[in-house]
Amino acid sequence: MTGSVEVVYRGIFQKHLGQRITRGIVLAAWKEGKVGISFGRYGDSPERNGIPAKSFAVVADNEEELQAYLSRYEPSNNDVTVAVDDTLCKGVESWAWYGLQPINKLTRAGGTVLVTSIQTPEELLKDCHRKNAEWNLAVLKGTASFSGLWVYKEDHTDVRVLGAIAKVAPHVVKIESVEAAIRGEWGDELKVGSARKAYERVEIRTVRPEEGNPEKPYEFQLPKWWEMKEALVIPGIPVRQEVRGWDGGYRPGRNPTFKKFATRTMRPVVDFEICTKCTICWLQCPDSCFDVTPTGHYDANMEACCGCGVCEAVCPVKDCITMVNERAFEDNASQFEAYQKDEAAYKAWLREKIQDKVVTSRSHGFRYRGQYQEELAQMAAEGEGPGGS
Amino acid sequence: MSVATTEAPVPATAADKEMLISGCAAIAQALRLADLDVVTAYPIRPYDTVMQAVAKLIANGELDAEYIVASSEHDQFEIVKHASAVGARVFCGSSGVGWMYAMEAIAVTPALRLPMLALVGNRALDDPGAFGCEHNDALCVRDLGWMLTWVDHAQEALDTALIAYRVAEDPRIFLPCAIGADGAFLTHSEALVKVPSKEKVDRFLPKYNRRDKQLHPDNPITVAPQVNEDWVMEIRKQNDEAMRRARGVIQEAYADFHRIFGRQGGNPFVEEYMTDDADVILFGQGTLSMPVKVGVRKLREQGHKVGFVRLKWFRPFPTPEIQDVLRRAKAVGVIDRDYSFGSPNYGAVLYNEVRSALYDLEERPRVISFICGLGGREVTLDSVTEMSEILLKTAQTGRVEQPTYWIGVRG
Ligand code: SF4
Ligand code: SF4
């Protein structure tokens, strides 16, 4: 019997985490006398900050069964899909393909999407697209663990996810073998304890086909060889898009089939009332995300924004642009339109987002010195991290 | 050459260690076990995984070797060429156009009879910018006197690297050898690999000894003088003879390897899969063996007599084995992860090699070219079925309706 797990993670920030989890699965299965492989999605590499990427583990009783999964980019019928950042539930656009892949797309019918999150399953289901079959949503309480290319944050997320996988898919790995593998690979009893706790605490819920985000994710049909332009020539994107009723405004042309918002873990919210229309955000945004409105405001287009945070850093007006965790939003609607429709309501909405400490905590990078230590202590207190109860 | 391989049984301390490592890391382990002297590096995917793995071994104190980061692939191959001439065991490698950029150094190495080991992490030749697997990079040296082998899993990568050193450094041969490893599928996938003990490897692999060809103050010689038409043809003939001798030396090396390590016991040149009674045979090299074997098993369940042959050594090309294995089939489909634009039948490289090897047989199978999996596209189960169906039809009618098919191309 074979079992396969995909781990969907944020490029660079969670590269080591993704690899550790899939390696851990194979090492655990090995303790049961099984064989296995662990590999990353080749097209995702070289990774870029935050762009969704994948790592896989396949385990089988013998080499012959394993063969069906070898020499492939992406197993398509996974027992478990792990999202180690809950904003990935909005969909996955890798830089290696076109279109938005729902997080549960490659999860088999009856399989499980396991998310590390502090949101409830119901909140997550607003993001996860519907699936034409029953599936399970499992939530492992915790904030997304981000680190970097050269550093790794030892907050036990790797082993906690392994413990949770043993719960949702014991035929892939059993908790005892996860524990044995952790002892073998890391020799750390605290980690063994974290895996066991996650195994006991992970919440699982069945999701029916009619539950979830009803939106149809954008797709792209790849052309046939004779439909493509020859000589590796691809047409440019028009410089400007016409927008009706936007006289005096300006919206740059954008690629309709390659967006970037699946990369985003934070988004800017703009206080149009105090904006001085200085143009700096518009000039500095590396992705030309700002639409210039007819009133001369700058509206960050959420289909294009990858959440880098540059605009927040360069805006000269205090608290005019604030990066807010992506999990606080359910759509990509224009902020300026909302502002125009009802300024007071927009102001209230903005205040709510900005004042919520939880959602303004950064997914990566820090707002002030000492925030990392603070977060670690907080995670320990919540029982998520090392040394938790 | 005499190799001390016949003494007492292997001691208990010589147990294999099992590690979860990528194909490239497996090759790095082989280099550690082979006591590599000099390695040069210049990054390009997917080969670069091996240079990272070797750097790590050196940094961890597990391997004591000279690690030189070159300024380009050309320098990378030049440096090891010279190191090999003074008697160092060397390793280097590249991928795609990186390998092509080093071509001047690569092309002259066989005439110098330098037993360099290189890894070609197979990659499409840019442009278009592409990382995925194609075999055209490594195949560029097919006429030049390089030995060329393809591996299909991480364990075989480790084993073949040890075997390749032994064959290349055999004084009867002294030829460079390249290992083709499919980008991504082999280079970047982690599998459980048995890493043998140093004791065992020492019994298998003697020290590199260039003897009277070694550049050394005590051995005053000139290497690679300018020559004219009075000399070149004889030099080429020497290379030809060395390549002819390689066949026997490869067989010896595999036999010894099997005795010492208990692996690689089959035919060194080809792997046969369900070919005994096969009417039609798929033929290919590298990691496409995995989906093809799964497909063959499926078709067998449906009662179709389909088999598969995986080529392990491309140079020297094992003509007798190919003839022997394929003569029994009615139709053979050669799957190429490469192209050869404008070649006979607009087929691909391996196809024309196989077809030519079969020509002298009185009774020979029909041969079809399948161009598949270019740029690292997956060779899917559906593709295997499609190719098998074409072959079964060909076997039935005895006629080649169309010599070449592009399988899995959108159109
Ligand atoms: S966060 Fe700001 S600067 Fe960065 S892409 Fe989005 S709008 Fe542009
Ligand atoms: S940088 Fe700030 S103040 Fe300037 S235009 Fe942008 S939002 Fe307004």
PDB file of C-alpha atoms in Angstrom, chain A residues 19 22-24 26-27 30 34-40 42-46 63-65 67-75 95 222-226 228 232, chain B residues 18-21 45-46 122 127-128 131-133 183-185 187-192 273 287-291 293-294 297 337 375-379 409-411:
ATOM      1  CA  GLN A  19      11.879  19.407   3.586  1.00  0.00           C
ATOM      2  CA  THR A  22       8.715  15.118   4.076  1.00  0.00           C
ATOM      3  CA  ARG A  23      12.066  13.652   5.132  1.00  0.00           C
ATOM      4  CA  GLY A  24      10.545  12.868   8.514  1.00  0.00           C
ATOM      5  CA  VAL A  26      10.071   8.743   4.902  1.00  0.00           C
ATOM      6  CA  LEU A  27      12.317   8.167   7.913  1.00  0.00           C
ATOM      7  CA  TRP A  30      11.345   3.309   7.155  1.00  0.00           C
ATOM      8  CA  LYS A  34       8.607   0.579   4.268  1.00  0.00           C
ATOM      9  CA  VAL A  35      10.478   2.327   1.471  1.00  0.00           C
ATOM     10  CA  GLY A  36       9.979   5.905   0.390  1.00  0.00           C
ATOM     11  CA  ILE A  37      11.149   9.044  -1.343  1.00  0.00           C
ATOM     12  CA  SER A  38      11.140  12.696  -0.464  1.00  0.00           C
ATOM     13  CA  PHE A  39      11.415  15.389  -3.119  1.00  0.00           C
ATOM     14  CA  GLY A  40      10.606  18.985  -3.828  1.00  0.00           C
ATOM     15  CA  TYR A  42      11.455  20.865  -9.150  1.00  0.00           C
ATOM     16  CA  GLY A  43       9.781  23.733 -11.003  1.00  0.00           C
ATOM     17  CA  ASP A  44       9.429  25.707  -7.766  1.00  0.00           C
ATOM     18  CA  SER A  45      13.169  26.008  -7.439  1.00  0.00           C
ATOM     19  CA  PRO A  46      14.966  28.384  -7.290  1.00  0.00           C
ATOM     20  CA  GLU A  63      10.030  -0.776  -4.436  1.00  0.00           C
ATOM     21  CA  GLU A  64       7.596  -1.965  -7.081  1.00  0.00           C
ATOM     22  CA  GLU A  65       4.694  -0.037  -5.558  1.00  0.00           C
ATOM     23  CA  GLN A  67       7.766   3.031  -8.866  1.00  0.00           C
ATOM     24  CA  ALA A  68       4.406   4.538  -9.806  1.00  0.00           C
ATOM     25  CA  TYR A  69       5.431   7.663  -7.914  1.00  0.00           C
ATOM     26  CA  LEU A  70       8.993   7.960  -9.149  1.00  0.00           C
ATOM     27  CA  SER A  71      10.095  10.225 -11.996  1.00  0.00           C
ATOM     28  CA  ARG A  72       7.182  12.533 -11.385  1.00  0.00           C
ATOM     29  CA  TYR A  73       6.882  16.198 -10.555  1.00  0.00           C
ATOM     30  CA  GLU A  74       3.806  16.110  -8.463  1.00  0.00           C
ATOM     31  CA  PRO A  75       1.828  13.177  -7.041  1.00  0.00           C
ATOM     32  CA  TRP A  95       5.740  30.445 -10.471  1.00  0.00           C
ATOM     33  CA  LEU A 222      -1.850  25.780 -22.452  1.00  0.00           C
ATOM     34  CA  PRO A 223      -1.675  26.263 -26.245  1.00  0.00           C
ATOM     35  CA  LYS A 224      -0.798  23.598 -28.801  1.00  0.00           C
ATOM     36  CA  TRP A 225       2.619  23.675 -30.410  1.00  0.00           C
ATOM     37  CA  TRP A 226       1.286  25.091 -33.656  1.00  0.00           C
ATOM     38  CA  MET A 228       2.383  29.216 -30.215  1.00  0.00           C
ATOM     39  CA  LEU A 232      10.417  31.952 -28.440  1.00  0.00           C
TER      40      LEU A 232
ATOM     41  CA  GLU B  18      21.434   3.358   5.045  1.00  0.00           C
ATOM     42  CA  MET B  19      20.854   7.059   4.405  1.00  0.00           C
ATOM     43  CA  LEU B  20      17.972   9.129   3.033  1.00  0.00           C
ATOM     44  CA  ILE B  21      19.802  11.121   0.356  1.00  0.00           C
ATOM     45  CA  ARG B  45      21.156  23.257 -11.980  1.00  0.00           C
ATOM     46  CA  PRO B  46      20.638  20.370 -11.530  1.00  0.00           C
ATOM     47  CA  ASN B 122      20.771  16.208 -17.560  1.00  0.00           C
ATOM     48  CA  ASP B 127      17.086  28.831 -24.639  1.00  0.00           C
ATOM     49  CA  PRO B 128      14.270  28.756 -23.670  1.00  0.00           C
ATOM     50  CA  PHE B 131      15.844  23.316 -16.003  1.00  0.00           C
ATOM     51  CA  GLY B 132      14.082  20.088 -16.901  1.00  0.00           C
ATOM     52  CA  CYS B 133      15.685  16.921 -18.125  1.00  0.00           C
ATOM     53  CA  GLY B 183      17.618  16.338 -13.677  1.00  0.00           C
ATOM     54  CA  ALA B 184      15.032  16.479 -10.875  1.00  0.00           C
ATOM     55  CA  PHE B 185      13.923  12.865 -10.950  1.00  0.00           C
ATOM     56  CA  THR B 187      19.430  14.515  -8.934  1.00  0.00           C
ATOM     57  CA  HIS B 188      16.888  16.015  -6.548  1.00  0.00           C
ATOM     58  CA  SER B 189      14.877  13.089  -5.146  1.00  0.00           C
ATOM     59  CA  GLU B 190      15.830  11.664  -1.786  1.00  0.00           C
ATOM     60  CA  ALA B 191      15.685   7.897  -1.447  1.00  0.00           C
ATOM     61  CA  LEU B 192      17.055   5.353   0.997  1.00  0.00           C
ATOM     62  CA  TYR B 273      12.325  -6.233 -17.753  1.00  0.00           C
ATOM     63  CA  THR B 287      14.559   7.380 -14.939  1.00  0.00           C
ATOM     64  CA  LEU B 288      11.811   6.903 -17.507  1.00  0.00           C
ATOM     65  CA  SER B 289      12.290   3.252 -16.600  1.00  0.00           C
ATOM     66  CA  MET B 290      10.013   3.789 -13.589  1.00  0.00           C
ATOM     67  CA  PRO B 291       6.747   4.742 -15.340  1.00  0.00           C
ATOM     68  CA  LYS B 293       7.875  -0.597 -15.814  1.00  0.00           C
ATOM     69  CA  VAL B 294       4.583   0.297 -14.143  1.00  0.00           C
ATOM     70  CA  ARG B 297       3.026  -4.501 -15.680  1.00  0.00           C
ATOM     71  CA  ARG B 337      14.503  12.028 -24.031  1.00  0.00           C
ATOM     72  CA  GLY B 375      12.325  19.476 -21.089  1.00  0.00           C
ATOM     73  CA  GLY B 376      11.586  17.231 -18.129  1.00  0.00           C
ATOM     74  CA  ARG B 377       7.954  16.601 -19.053  1.00  0.00           C
ATOM     75  CA  GLU B 378       6.733  13.531 -17.204  1.00  0.00           C
ATOM     76  CA  VAL B 379       6.630  10.282 -19.131  1.00  0.00           C
ATOM     77  CA  VAL B 409       3.355  17.063 -27.184  1.00  0.00           C
ATOM     78  CA  ARG B 410       0.325  19.366 -27.218  1.00  0.00           C
ATOM     79  CA  GLY B 411      -1.044  19.452 -30.729  1.00  0.00           C
TER      80      GLY B 411
END
